[in-house]
């Protein structure tokens, strides 16, 4: 997606778009420690991803995504903004 | 850590030409004669089999390193060519170089400035190790020079250089001899060489014209001794012999001042031999042949193609102590056994270390020798010498056998083997079985393990491997034993189970059979159950089946008929055993047994159950035939009525359509709606017939028993044989292709009646009309093509998926990570459930609570 283009609707209004939240620096360090990983070893999300358009994010931020899963009610995934 | 053991580490590899200097440096001998052996049969000094090039005969020692056969890897030699020859593989590069450089001054045909620019760019690309980019630039330079007719440096006029046939260069229709070519190449300055894609330190262009030829060590072209005692030399030796011979002739003629024509001829001949030495399969070059007319296998042939070094020897390795043959079923052998033919058992061996306790036992094998079972094929002495056991060597070996020797004895019952069927798509495709030596020529396996291997007996072949060390055997048994693969990790259901006859048998047994005490004893003994409890005078099938279960087993399952199957305290109290209890995936009973009594017990019980089923069938007799498709007259009449009604319904719908009385389904046209409703009516009638048959046909009909027990086939198959094959469909619709407006030329145009659109109203036994047969052939062909095209496609898809996911691993913190520890999933499957310990991927908490509280499970 073009950096300058803004969506004229909010993708989060759609039922199928999972909840994206930015995680505080403190929390981020805790998670990195919990999984014993560096940022590079986590899944990635593009800074320009439509789901992030109304969150202030920059490279290196950690995004928490909570989604429904066929096997469990709520599955949590962390993604690093790249 | 591991660094300490690294002797030498490869940092980089440079591919380059061999310079004459280099060839001489690595050579240990100069070859001057094409003679191989002298009159006594010893290798001639300076010949192609010179012992300075290594040794291939036992007893000889290498003159360079002193090593014996197998100790010395061999050393290169060289020959000095009387006249230079072109290296066939570099013809293209030589041509490019000649075309791009000046005839007189040797400089590249570019202005200094442009040349400099490109030189910098190419050097830069090389420094960054982007060879692809450098190659592109070189190509551009060569393209650019193509039209230049005058040297920008010395203003000399340039002529176009052409290549003729394999290795002849001409300029201005005048032949350039390799000497001239080489002289031209020598003149090109180092700096200009970069522009041609070569790095001068490693690859001077004149090295592409050979003045010296390396002779490979004899160890890479060993001669073989034929049965007649004659020596047969390797193809490469033959070829090198030709080269050396012609080369010597050329030398002599030049020294004797022979006429130029003779020298030229010899020179061309030398060129030919050197060319075919590199590659004997070139266009425009007649290949060198043996006297038998078969072409020689020279250097290029050794490397390329399917039989070449890469695909045959490096990518495709063969393994010892393995076998392959056709498989056939044997329900009488144990589930964990594999029947190995005697001739295979006498070829595959197990190394057994001699000690003071087993020496007498092992001597018996040696006494039997390799041709009597159970015998032994080889012994290995403590200093690692392998000795073949023959009638002559038998006595001395028996005499010298002491602890420390190893005897390679034949396979015995109970030995560990690894059994495999390709394609090995999941881990159950390779399992560990115990050997059972049997007569015959095929591997025998228990039908219960067909499912994990996906094997049938229509000619399938399977492979066996015999682990050779104690560690390998232990590992195989611990990790790959059949019993450890009872549950498949993809669903958590059992993959090893009773199949086919075993299911029919148990169904018949538990349905309504009754046997006398003697019959029961016979049944049980015949399947190997020997500790019999006190038997009642008359026992019903449920009681017999219960004898195989643990005394404290309680469980409630559901049968295929929807009724409960109740076990209480090891007794089958209610219900009939069918696929739902003992089949693949659905095998509720088996899974529960596995859960509560463990792998070993589960396998043992399954083994007994499967054998019991077959024993029952053997006792009472079980087969299927045309009589199974006979319908009672009354049923037949009802079937015909149903068919008539359905057909009438079809006509009715068509009439309604004509009269515009049909209401369209939402989103459909009226025409589509009619089609759908006709289809529905016709499909319904076949199901109704099926129900009719299932209800009214004799319960003891063997086809019906198979269908109802879930052993093989469905009621539908019986229906198709005995009453009605039903509507044939192409792409989800009734058949509508064929002629214009009709399916076959005997129908009227626009005929939409059931029979004109692929409805087969007859059964296979009754026979099909020609039209019906044709419709059947249409759908048959369609599904055949479909499977033939889909199987390889989905196979490849699966392979790609498996390769992409192969090193994913669940870590102790429940995350799924790849080989670099990158997180792929934060919790395995989002729920962290081990599927192989679940019930179809979920955990039934209610059931667990019930069990903990102490109720019946199920
Ligand atoms: Mg097959
Ligand atoms: Zn040597
Ligand atoms: Zn010039």
CSV table of C-alpha atoms in Angstrom, one decimal, chain B residues 419-760:
chain,number,residue,atom,x,y,z
B,419,UNK,CA,10.1,-52.4,6.8
B,420,UNK,CA,9.1,-49.6,4.4
B,421,UNK,CA,6.7,-48.9,1.5
B,422,UNK,CA,7.2,-45.9,-0.8
B,423,UNK,CA,6.0,-43.2,-1.0
B,424,UNK,CA,7.1,-42.7,2.6
B,425,UNK,CA,4.7,-39.9,3.3
B,426,UNK,CA,4.4,-40.2,7.1
B,427,UNK,CA,6.4,-41.8,9.8
B,428,UNK,CA,4.2,-45.0,9.8
B,429,UNK,CA,5.5,-45.7,6.3
B,430,UNK,CA,8.7,-47.1,7.9
B,431,UNK,CA,8.2,-49.4,10.9
B,432,UNK,CA,10.2,-51.9,12.8
B,433,UNK,CA,9.0,-55.5,12.4
B,434,UNK,CA,10.3,-58.8,13.8
B,435,UNK,CA,11.5,-61.3,11.2
B,436,UNK,CA,9.6,-64.5,10.6
B,437,UNK,CA,11.4,-66.7,8.0
B,438,UNK,CA,8.9,-68.3,5.7
B,439,UNK,CA,9.0,-70.3,2.5
B,440,UNK,CA,8.0,-68.6,-0.8
B,441,UNK,CA,9.3,-65.5,-2.5
B,442,UNK,CA,7.3,-62.6,-1.2
B,443,UNK,CA,7.3,-60.6,2.0
B,444,UNK,CA,4.3,-61.5,4.1
B,445,UNK,CA,2.6,-58.9,6.2
B,446,UNK,CA,-0.4,-58.9,8.5
B,447,UNK,CA,-3.4,-57.2,6.8
B,448,UNK,CA,-3.8,-55.0,9.9
B,449,UNK,CA,-0.7,-53.0,9.0
B,450,UNK,CA,-1.8,-52.3,5.4
B,451,UNK,CA,-3.3,-49.0,6.4
B,452,UNK,CA,-0.2,-47.3,7.8
B,453,UNK,CA,1.8,-48.4,4.8
B,454,UNK,CA,-1.1,-47.7,2.4
B,455,UNK,CA,-0.3,-51.1,0.9
B,456,UNK,CA,-2.5,-53.5,-1.0
B,457,UNK,CA,-1.5,-56.8,-2.7
B,458,UNK,CA,-2.1,-56.0,-6.4
B,459,UNK,CA,1.7,-56.2,-7.0
B,460,UNK,CA,3.0,-53.7,-4.4
B,461,UNK,CA,6.6,-54.2,-3.5
B,462,UNK,CA,8.2,-53.2,-0.2
B,463,UNK,CA,11.7,-52.8,1.2
B,464,UNK,CA,13.4,-54.4,4.2
B,465,UNK,CA,16.5,-53.2,6.0
B,466,UNK,CA,18.4,-55.1,8.6
B,467,UNK,CA,20.1,-52.9,11.2
B,468,UNK,CA,23.7,-54.1,11.8
B,469,UNK,CA,24.6,-52.8,15.2
B,470,UNK,CA,23.1,-53.3,18.7
B,471,UNK,CA,22.5,-49.5,18.9
B,472,UNK,CA,20.6,-49.4,15.6
B,473,UNK,CA,18.5,-52.4,16.6
B,474,UNK,CA,17.6,-50.9,19.9
B,475,UNK,CA,16.8,-47.5,18.4
B,476,UNK,CA,14.6,-49.1,15.7
B,477,UNK,CA,12.7,-51.1,18.3
B,478,UNK,CA,12.2,-48.2,20.6
B,479,UNK,CA,11.2,-45.6,18.1
B,480,UNK,CA,9.7,-47.4,15.1
B,481,UNK,CA,8.1,-50.5,16.5
B,482,UNK,CA,4.6,-51.2,15.0
B,483,UNK,CA,3.1,-51.0,18.5
B,484,UNK,CA,4.4,-47.5,19.0
B,485,UNK,CA,2.6,-46.4,15.8
B,486,UNK,CA,-0.9,-47.5,16.9
B,487,UNK,CA,-2.2,-44.0,17.0
B,488,UNK,CA,-1.6,-41.6,14.1
B,489,UNK,CA,-0.4,-38.2,15.1
B,490,UNK,CA,-2.5,-36.5,12.5
B,491,UNK,CA,-5.9,-37.1,14.2
B,492,UNK,CA,-5.3,-39.0,17.4
B,493,UNK,CA,-7.2,-42.0,16.1
B,494,UNK,CA,-5.9,-45.5,15.6
B,495,UNK,CA,-4.4,-46.3,12.3
B,496,UNK,CA,-3.7,-50.0,13.0
B,497,UNK,CA,-6.8,-52.0,13.2
B,498,UNK,CA,-8.8,-55.0,12.0
B,499,UNK,CA,-9.7,-54.7,8.4
B,500,UNK,CA,-12.0,-56.5,5.9
B,501,UNK,CA,-12.5,-60.2,6.8
B,502,UNK,CA,-11.5,-59.6,10.4
B,503,UNK,CA,-14.4,-57.1,10.7
B,504,UNK,CA,-16.9,-59.3,8.9
B,505,UNK,CA,-15.9,-62.2,11.2
B,506,UNK,CA,-16.3,-60.4,14.4
B,507,UNK,CA,-19.6,-59.0,13.2
B,508,UNK,CA,-21.0,-62.4,12.5
B,509,UNK,CA,-19.6,-63.7,15.7
B,510,UNK,CA,-21.0,-61.1,18.0
B,511,UNK,CA,-24.3,-60.8,16.2
B,512,UNK,CA,-25.9,-64.1,16.8
B,513,UNK,CA,-23.4,-67.0,16.6
B,514,UNK,CA,-23.5,-69.8,19.1
B,515,UNK,CA,-20.9,-72.5,19.5
B,516,UNK,CA,-20.4,-75.6,21.6
B,517,UNK,CA,-17.6,-75.8,24.1
B,518,UNK,CA,-15.4,-77.9,21.7
B,519,UNK,CA,-15.9,-75.4,18.9
B,520,UNK,CA,-15.0,-72.5,21.1
B,521,UNK,CA,-11.8,-74.3,22.3
B,522,UNK,CA,-10.9,-75.0,18.7
B,523,UNK,CA,-11.5,-71.4,17.7
B,524,UNK,CA,-9.4,-70.0,20.5
B,525,UNK,CA,-6.5,-72.5,20.2
B,526,UNK,CA,-6.4,-71.9,16.4
B,527,UNK,CA,-5.7,-68.2,17.0
B,528,UNK,CA,-3.1,-68.9,19.6
B,529,UNK,CA,-5.1,-68.1,22.8
B,530,UNK,CA,-3.9,-70.9,25.1
B,531,UNK,CA,-4.8,-70.1,28.7
B,532,UNK,CA,-8.5,-70.9,28.3
B,533,UNK,CA,-10.9,-70.3,31.2
B,534,UNK,CA,-13.5,-72.8,32.1
B,535,UNK,CA,-15.9,-72.8,29.2
B,536,UNK,CA,-19.6,-73.2,29.3
B,537,UNK,CA,-21.2,-76.0,27.2
B,538,UNK,CA,-22.8,-73.5,24.8
B,539,UNK,CA,-21.4,-70.1,24.4
B,540,UNK,CA,-22.7,-67.2,22.3
B,541,UNK,CA,-20.4,-65.0,20.2
B,542,UNK,CA,-20.5,-62.1,22.6
B,543,UNK,CA,-19.1,-64.4,25.4
B,544,UNK,CA,-16.4,-65.7,23.1
B,545,UNK,CA,-15.4,-62.2,22.0
B,546,UNK,CA,-15.2,-61.2,25.7
B,547,UNK,CA,-12.6,-63.9,26.4
B,548,UNK,CA,-10.1,-61.8,24.5
B,549,UNK,CA,-10.6,-58.7,26.7
B,550,UNK,CA,-9.1,-57.7,30.0
B,551,UNK,CA,-11.2,-58.7,33.0
B,552,UNK,CA,-11.7,-55.2,34.3
B,553,UNK,CA,-12.5,-53.5,31.0
B,554,UNK,CA,-15.6,-51.4,30.9
B,555,UNK,CA,-16.6,-49.1,28.0
B,556,UNK,CA,-19.7,-47.9,26.2
B,557,UNK,CA,-19.4,-47.3,22.5
B,558,UNK,CA,-21.8,-47.0,19.6
B,559,UNK,CA,-22.2,-49.5,16.8
B,560,UNK,CA,-22.6,-48.7,13.1
B,561,UNK,CA,-26.3,-49.3,13.5
B,562,UNK,CA,-26.5,-46.5,16.1
B,563,UNK,CA,-27.1,-48.9,19.0
B,564,UNK,CA,-24.8,-49.0,22.1
B,565,UNK,CA,-22.0,-51.4,22.4
B,566,UNK,CA,-21.6,-52.1,26.1
B,567,UNK,CA,-18.7,-53.7,27.8
B,568,UNK,CA,-18.9,-54.2,31.6
B,569,UNK,CA,-16.1,-55.9,33.6
B,570,UNK,CA,-14.5,-57.4,30.5
B,571,UNK,CA,-17.9,-58.7,29.2
B,572,UNK,CA,-19.5,-57.6,25.9
B,573,UNK,CA,-23.1,-57.3,27.2
B,574,UNK,CA,-24.8,-55.6,24.4
B,575,UNK,CA,-24.3,-54.5,20.8
B,576,UNK,CA,-22.5,-55.9,17.7
B,577,UNK,CA,-18.8,-55.4,17.0
B,578,UNK,CA,-18.2,-53.6,13.7
B,579,UNK,CA,-15.9,-51.0,12.1
B,580,UNK,CA,-16.9,-48.5,14.8
B,581,UNK,CA,-15.4,-50.7,17.4
B,582,UNK,CA,-12.4,-52.2,15.7
B,583,UNK,CA,-11.9,-50.4,12.4
B,584,UNK,CA,-9.4,-47.7,11.2
B,585,UNK,CA,-9.9,-44.3,12.7
B,586,UNK,CA,-13.3,-45.1,14.2
B,587,UNK,CA,-11.9,-48.0,16.2
B,588,UNK,CA,-13.4,-46.8,19.5
B,589,UNK,CA,-12.8,-50.1,21.4
B,590,UNK,CA,-9.2,-50.3,20.2
B,591,UNK,CA,-8.4,-46.8,21.2
B,592,UNK,CA,-9.8,-47.3,24.6
B,593,UNK,CA,-7.9,-50.5,25.1
B,594,UNK,CA,-4.8,-48.6,24.0
B,595,UNK,CA,-5.5,-45.8,26.4
B,596,UNK,CA,-6.0,-48.0,29.5
B,597,UNK,CA,-3.8,-51.0,28.9
B,598,UNK,CA,-0.9,-49.6,26.8
B,599,UNK,CA,0.5,-50.3,23.4
B,600,UNK,CA,1.7,-53.8,24.0
B,601,UNK,CA,-1.6,-55.1,25.3
B,602,UNK,CA,-3.6,-53.2,22.7
B,603,UNK,CA,-1.6,-54.8,19.9
B,604,UNK,CA,-1.9,-58.2,21.5
B,605,UNK,CA,-5.7,-57.9,21.9
B,606,UNK,CA,-6.1,-56.5,18.3
B,607,UNK,CA,-4.0,-59.4,17.0
B,608,UNK,CA,-6.4,-61.8,18.7
B,609,UNK,CA,-9.5,-60.0,17.6
B,610,UNK,CA,-8.4,-59.9,14.0
B,611,UNK,CA,-7.4,-63.6,14.1
B,612,UNK,CA,-10.7,-64.5,15.8
B,613,UNK,CA,-12.7,-62.8,13.0
B,614,UNK,CA,-10.8,-64.8,10.4
B,615,UNK,CA,-11.1,-68.0,12.3
B,616,UNK,CA,-14.9,-67.6,12.5
B,617,UNK,CA,-15.1,-67.0,8.8
B,618,UNK,CA,-12.9,-70.1,8.1
B,619,UNK,CA,-15.1,-72.1,10.4
B,620,UNK,CA,-18.5,-71.1,9.0
B,621,UNK,CA,-17.4,-70.2,5.5
B,622,UNK,CA,-17.7,-66.8,3.9
B,623,UNK,CA,-17.7,-65.8,0.3
B,624,UNK,CA,-19.7,-63.5,-2.0
B,625,UNK,CA,-21.2,-64.3,-5.4
B,626,UNK,CA,-23.9,-63.4,-7.9
B,627,UNK,CA,-26.5,-65.0,-5.6
B,628,UNK,CA,-25.8,-62.2,-3.1
B,629,UNK,CA,-27.5,-59.8,-5.5
B,630,UNK,CA,-30.7,-61.8,-5.8
B,631,UNK,CA,-33.7,-60.0,-4.6
B,632,UNK,CA,-36.9,-61.6,-3.4
B,633,UNK,CA,-39.7,-61.3,-6.0
B,634,UNK,CA,-41.7,-59.0,-3.8
B,635,UNK,CA,-38.7,-56.6,-3.3
B,636,UNK,CA,-38.0,-56.7,-7.0
B,637,UNK,CA,-41.6,-55.7,-7.7
B,638,UNK,CA,-41.3,-52.8,-5.2
B,639,UNK,CA,-38.0,-51.7,-6.8
B,640,UNK,CA,-39.7,-51.6,-10.3
B,641,UNK,CA,-42.6,-49.6,-8.9
B,642,UNK,CA,-40.2,-47.1,-7.3
B,643,UNK,CA,-38.3,-46.8,-10.6
B,644,UNK,CA,-41.5,-46.4,-12.5
B,645,UNK,CA,-42.7,-43.7,-10.1
B,646,UNK,CA,-39.4,-41.8,-10.3
B,647,UNK,CA,-39.5,-41.9,-14.1
B,648,UNK,CA,-43.1,-40.7,-14.0
B,649,UNK,CA,-42.0,-38.0,-11.7
B,650,UNK,CA,-39.4,-36.9,-14.2
B,651,UNK,CA,-41.9,-36.8,-17.0
B,652,UNK,CA,-44.3,-34.9,-14.7
B,653,UNK,CA,-41.7,-32.3,-14.0
B,654,UNK,CA,-40.9,-31.9,-17.7
B,655,UNK,CA,-44.6,-31.5,-18.5
B,656,UNK,CA,-45.0,-28.9,-15.7
B,657,UNK,CA,-42.0,-27.2,-17.2
B,658,UNK,CA,-43.6,-27.1,-20.6
B,659,UNK,CA,-46.8,-25.8,-19.1
B,660,UNK,CA,-44.8,-23.2,-17.2
B,661,UNK,CA,-46.0,-24.4,-13.9
B,662,UNK,CA,-42.6,-24.7,-12.3
B,663,UNK,CA,-41.5,-22.1,-9.8
B,664,UNK,CA,-37.8,-21.3,-10.0
B,665,UNK,CA,-35.5,-21.8,-6.9
B,666,UNK,CA,-34.0,-18.6,-5.6
B,667,UNK,CA,-31.1,-17.6,-7.9
B,668,UNK,CA,-31.9,-20.2,-10.5
B,669,UNK,CA,-33.6,-20.2,-13.8
B,670,UNK,CA,-36.7,-22.3,-14.3
B,671,UNK,CA,-34.7,-24.6,-16.5
B,672,UNK,CA,-32.0,-25.1,-13.9
B,673,UNK,CA,-34.7,-25.7,-11.3
B,674,UNK,CA,-36.3,-28.5,-13.4
B,675,UNK,CA,-32.9,-30.1,-13.8
B,676,UNK,CA,-32.2,-29.9,-10.1
B,677,UNK,CA,-35.5,-31.4,-9.2
B,678,UNK,CA,-35.2,-34.2,-11.7
B,679,UNK,CA,-31.8,-35.0,-10.4
B,680,UNK,CA,-33.1,-34.9,-6.9
B,681,UNK,CA,-35.9,-37.3,-7.7
B,682,UNK,CA,-33.7,-39.8,-9.5
B,683,UNK,CA,-31.0,-39.8,-6.8
B,684,UNK,CA,-33.7,-40.2,-4.2
B,685,UNK,CA,-35.1,-43.3,-5.9
B,686,UNK,CA,-31.8,-45.0,-5.7
B,687,UNK,CA,-31.5,-44.3,-2.0
B,688,UNK,CA,-35.0,-45.6,-1.5
B,689,UNK,CA,-34.1,-48.7,-3.3
B,690,UNK,CA,-31.0,-49.0,-1.1
B,691,UNK,CA,-33.2,-48.7,2.0
B,692,UNK,CA,-35.6,-51.3,0.6
B,693,UNK,CA,-32.8,-53.7,0.0
B,694,UNK,CA,-31.2,-53.1,3.3
B,695,UNK,CA,-34.5,-53.8,5.0
B,696,UNK,CA,-35.8,-56.7,3.0
B,697,UNK,CA,-32.8,-58.7,1.9
B,698,UNK,CA,-31.8,-61.7,4.0
B,699,UNK,CA,-29.6,-60.6,7.0
B,700,UNK,CA,-27.2,-63.5,6.3
B,701,UNK,CA,-26.4,-62.2,2.8
B,702,UNK,CA,-22.7,-61.9,2.7
B,703,UNK,CA,-22.6,-58.8,0.7
B,704,UNK,CA,-24.9,-57.1,3.1
B,705,UNK,CA,-22.9,-58.4,6.0
B,706,UNK,CA,-19.8,-56.8,4.6
B,707,UNK,CA,-21.7,-53.5,4.0
B,708,UNK,CA,-23.4,-53.4,7.4
B,709,UNK,CA,-20.3,-54.4,9.4
B,710,UNK,CA,-18.3,-51.7,7.4
B,711,UNK,CA,-15.8,-54.4,6.4
B,712,UNK,CA,-16.0,-53.5,2.7
B,713,UNK,CA,-18.4,-51.8,0.4
B,714,UNK,CA,-21.7,-50.0,1.0
B,715,UNK,CA,-25.3,-50.9,0.6
B,716,UNK,CA,-25.1,-48.7,-2.5
B,717,UNK,CA,-22.8,-51.1,-4.2
B,718,UNK,CA,-25.3,-53.9,-3.6
B,719,UNK,CA,-28.0,-51.7,-4.9
B,720,UNK,CA,-26.0,-51.0,-8.1
B,721,UNK,CA,-25.5,-54.7,-8.7
B,722,UNK,CA,-28.9,-56.0,-7.9
B,723,UNK,CA,-31.3,-53.2,-8.8
B,724,UNK,CA,-30.3,-49.9,-10.2
B,725,UNK,CA,-27.0,-48.2,-11.1
B,726,UNK,CA,-28.6,-44.8,-11.0
B,727,UNK,CA,-28.0,-41.4,-12.5
B,728,UNK,CA,-24.6,-40.8,-14.2
B,729,UNK,CA,-23.3,-37.3,-13.7
B,730,UNK,CA,-20.7,-35.2,-15.4
B,731,UNK,CA,-19.6,-32.0,-13.5
B,732,UNK,CA,-22.5,-32.3,-11.1
B,733,UNK,CA,-25.1,-32.4,-13.9
B,734,UNK,CA,-27.0,-35.0,-15.8
B,735,UNK,CA,-25.2,-35.9,-19.0
B,736,UNK,CA,-25.9,-33.2,-21.6
B,737,UNK,CA,-22.9,-33.4,-24.0
B,738,UNK,CA,-22.7,-35.5,-27.2
B,739,UNK,CA,-24.7,-34.6,-30.3
B,740,UNK,CA,-26.5,-31.3,-31.0
B,741,UNK,CA,-29.4,-31.1,-28.6
B,742,UNK,CA,-29.2,-34.8,-27.5
B,743,UNK,CA,-26.8,-37.2,-25.8
B,744,UNK,CA,-26.9,-40.0,-28.4
B,745,UNK,CA,-28.2,-40.1,-31.9
B,746,UNK,CA,-31.0,-42.5,-31.1
B,747,UNK,CA,-32.8,-40.0,-28.9
B,748,UNK,CA,-35.0,-37.2,-30.2
B,749,UNK,CA,-33.5,-33.7,-30.0
B,750,UNK,CA,-34.4,-31.9,-26.8
B,751,UNK,CA,-35.3,-35.2,-25.0
B,752,UNK,CA,-34.8,-34.4,-21.3
B,753,UNK,CA,-36.3,-37.7,-20.0
B,754,UNK,CA,-34.3,-39.6,-17.4
B,755,UNK,CA,-33.2,-42.4,-19.8
B,756,UNK,CA,-32.0,-39.9,-22.4
B,757,UNK,CA,-29.8,-38.0,-19.9
B,758,UNK,CA,-27.8,-40.8,-18.3
B,759,UNK,CA,-30.1,-42.5,-15.9
B,760,UNK,CA,-29.3,-46.2,-15.7
